[in-house]
Phi, psi and omega in degrees: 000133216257163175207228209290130151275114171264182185235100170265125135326137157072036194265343207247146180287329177309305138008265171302338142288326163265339141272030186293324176297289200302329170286021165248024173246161165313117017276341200288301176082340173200139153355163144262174250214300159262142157339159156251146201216126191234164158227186182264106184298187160289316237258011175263020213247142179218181168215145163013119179077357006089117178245110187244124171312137164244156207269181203288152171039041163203133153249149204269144188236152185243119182243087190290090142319165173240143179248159169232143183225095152344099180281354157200192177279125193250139163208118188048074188273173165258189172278348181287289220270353169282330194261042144310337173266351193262145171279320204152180197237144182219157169304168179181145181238127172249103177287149168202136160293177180323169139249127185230026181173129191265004219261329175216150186330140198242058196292320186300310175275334165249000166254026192277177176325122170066015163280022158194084145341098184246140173271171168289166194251116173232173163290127169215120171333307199206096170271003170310025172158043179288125178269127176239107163310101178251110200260106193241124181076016187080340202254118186296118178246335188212185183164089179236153204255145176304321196290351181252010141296142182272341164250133174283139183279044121278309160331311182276334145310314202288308200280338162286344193260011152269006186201000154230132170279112181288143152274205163263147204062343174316147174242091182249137199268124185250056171075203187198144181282152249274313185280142175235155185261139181271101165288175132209158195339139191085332160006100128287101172263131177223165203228107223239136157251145198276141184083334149248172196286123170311136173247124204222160180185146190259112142326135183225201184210349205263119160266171212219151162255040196294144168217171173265152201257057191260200195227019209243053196303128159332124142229134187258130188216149188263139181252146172068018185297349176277075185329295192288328165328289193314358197243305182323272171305016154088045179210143174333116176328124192282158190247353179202140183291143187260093188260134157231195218231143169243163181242099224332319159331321181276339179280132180230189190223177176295151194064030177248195175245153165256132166281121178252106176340165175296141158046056200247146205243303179209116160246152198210145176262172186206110165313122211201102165264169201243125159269142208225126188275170196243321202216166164292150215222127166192109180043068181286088174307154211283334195287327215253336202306293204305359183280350172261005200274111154311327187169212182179140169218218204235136149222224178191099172261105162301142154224160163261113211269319194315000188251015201267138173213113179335030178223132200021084185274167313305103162349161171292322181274358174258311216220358181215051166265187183287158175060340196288341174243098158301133155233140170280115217299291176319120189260118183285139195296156212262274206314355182231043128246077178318325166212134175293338188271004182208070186245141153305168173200128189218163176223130175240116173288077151080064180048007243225135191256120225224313192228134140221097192227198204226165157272003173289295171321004149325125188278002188175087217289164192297313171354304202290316187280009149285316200268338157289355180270311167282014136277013177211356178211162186261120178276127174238195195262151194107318196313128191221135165253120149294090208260032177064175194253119141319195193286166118142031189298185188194161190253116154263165174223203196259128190106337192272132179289122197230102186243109193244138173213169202205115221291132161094359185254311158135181171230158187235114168319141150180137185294157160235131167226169176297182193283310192281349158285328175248007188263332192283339179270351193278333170292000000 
């Protein structure tokens, strides 16, 4: 069974050549640095034979790909030892709508229902130069080589499982070259490699609420939902939510510890409640939302801002490390929070009272983001949003106690300790 997929961006040198001018400008102002690393939800994920609606009036793009399917728990591996961690390699179509800005998460372009099409998992000698065939309609549309990455999938191992602990079964998509081919309804696509099983799927125009059948709930978060968060970091309230994907590595639960990486400058905790869905959400009207919502509870998203770099902010090595999301297990009932929009949220530091704020101040209540979301993706239960922060961040360190609660929902406890303080429990 496949569990999280990640994706890197700007991994193909065509990619990166054609955006080499606009990143030396505003906003990016320089290349990246790092991998750019987004993931694949659940409710995008398909297999073979698998027919996926596409949405009305956008076109859609098909980006044929190589996937590596982790074969055990991989956590700071090195690139010699990785590929000891790989099951094996499968075909992938990473779908997309256009891309026209590398600058904030493209959950609208790349996450919708059934955008990410996985083929079986087979043995391949040497993928380090695999020509991957994207075919439509029988008629050969792209044809390109693995050998024109700029990271290797070992390579991309190495750099993710140094701040996320891979499972068995994790999946990473090592990317697709800056041209995609443009599909529509009636498609056929298949996708061909020498040594693996072809992966084909039919375009369609019929939407559908198809899911996978896994144990692996979504959890989604909002970055700058707070008018005064956003002015604390000196930036405009957002005009549309900047929602991104956290990855089951990161979530720890109350009363654990967090790790605050080595040599570090400002790491900051963010108080959050979490809406926890109930029932499948699919084009859910704003009037109608809370009727999908199961209950709600707390969580505490750490970032690391020295790790912050202008390409699908907030990044993975910022917001999806290990430990970095406490959540509080216990889900409070929809019905014994009478109004969600008028909750307190406060953080106390080694007792010390640090954020306080309210939820009325949402740039964008919980109502709106079920009905913006599930216009474009189908929400299942389990599913859960992290709905951003007030003002009042702080830099924790290590010894220090971080207690965040969000009134009538509950609180959650958690430590922060070092990378060798926490490598030492681990013995």
């Amino acid at each position: 069974m496949k569990r999280s997929v990640f994706a890197v961006a700007l991994n193909h040198r065509s990619q990166t050549e054609k955006w080499d001018e606009a990143f030396h400008q505003s906003p990016y102002k320089t290349p990246p640095k790092t991998p750019v690393w987004f993931i694949k939800p659940r409710n995008t994920q398909r297999q073979s034979g698998d027919s996926i609606a596409l949405p009305v009036q956008q076109q859609t793009f098909s980006g044929a790909t190589l996937a590596v399917v982790m074969g055990k728990i991989a956590r700071k591996v090195s690139v010699d030892d990785a590929p000891a961690y790989i099951a094996g390699f499968a075909l992938a179509n990473e779908l997309s709508l256009a891309e026209e800005s590398f600058y904030r998460p493209a959950i609208k372009a790349k996450c919708r229902d059934g955008f990410c099409p996985i083929g079986d998992v087979a043995a391949v000698e040497d993928a380090s130069a695999l020509d991957i065939v994207t075919e439509v309609n029988g008629v050969v549309k792209q044809s390109w080589s693995t050998a024109d990455l700029h990271r290797n999938a070992a390579e991309l191992i190495a750099a993710l499982s140094d701040f996320a602990t891979l499972q068995a079964g994790d999946v990473i998509l090592l990317g697709t070259p800056q041209e995609r081919i443009p599909v529509i309804a009636g498609d056929i696509v298949t996708v061909k490699a020498r040594g693996l099983p072809t992966l084909t799927n039919l375009f369609t125009d019929q939407q559908n609420t198809q899911t996978q059948p896994d144990n692996h709930p979504t959890l989604f978060a909002l970055g700058l939902n707070y008018a005064d968060h956003a002015a604390e970091l000196d930036f405009k309230a957002p005009e549309e939510p900047l929602i991104f994907i956290k990855a089951a590595n990161t979530l720890t639960g109350d009363n654990r510890v967090s790790i605050r990486p080595n040599n570090l400058e400002y790491m900051h905790y963010e108080a959050e409640l979490v809406v926890v869905i109930g029932k499948t959400a699919r084009h859910v009207k704003r009037a109608d939302a809370l009727d999908y919502v199961a209950g709600y509870t707390v969580c505490n998203d750490y970032a690391v801002r020295d790790y912050l770099e202008n390409y699908y902010r907030p990044n993975l090595r910022v917001k999806s490390r290990d430990t970095l999301t406490p959540l509080r297990e216990q889900i409070t009932p929809r019905d014994a929070i009478p109004d969600v929009q008028n909750l307190q949220l406060k953080t106390w530091v080694n007792g010390e009272l640090t954020q306080s704020g309210t939820t009325r101040d949402m740039v964008f209540d919980v109502p709106f983001l079920i009905e913006y979301l599930s216009e474009f993706m189908t929400l299942q239960p389990g599913d859960m949003i992290a709905t951003g922060t007030p003002k009042g961040l702080a830099d924790v360190k290590p010894g220090d106690e971080v207690v965040v609660e969000v009134e009538g929902v509950g609180r959650l406890t958690n430590r922060i300790v070092s990378e060798q303080q926490f490598e030492e429990s681990l013995k």
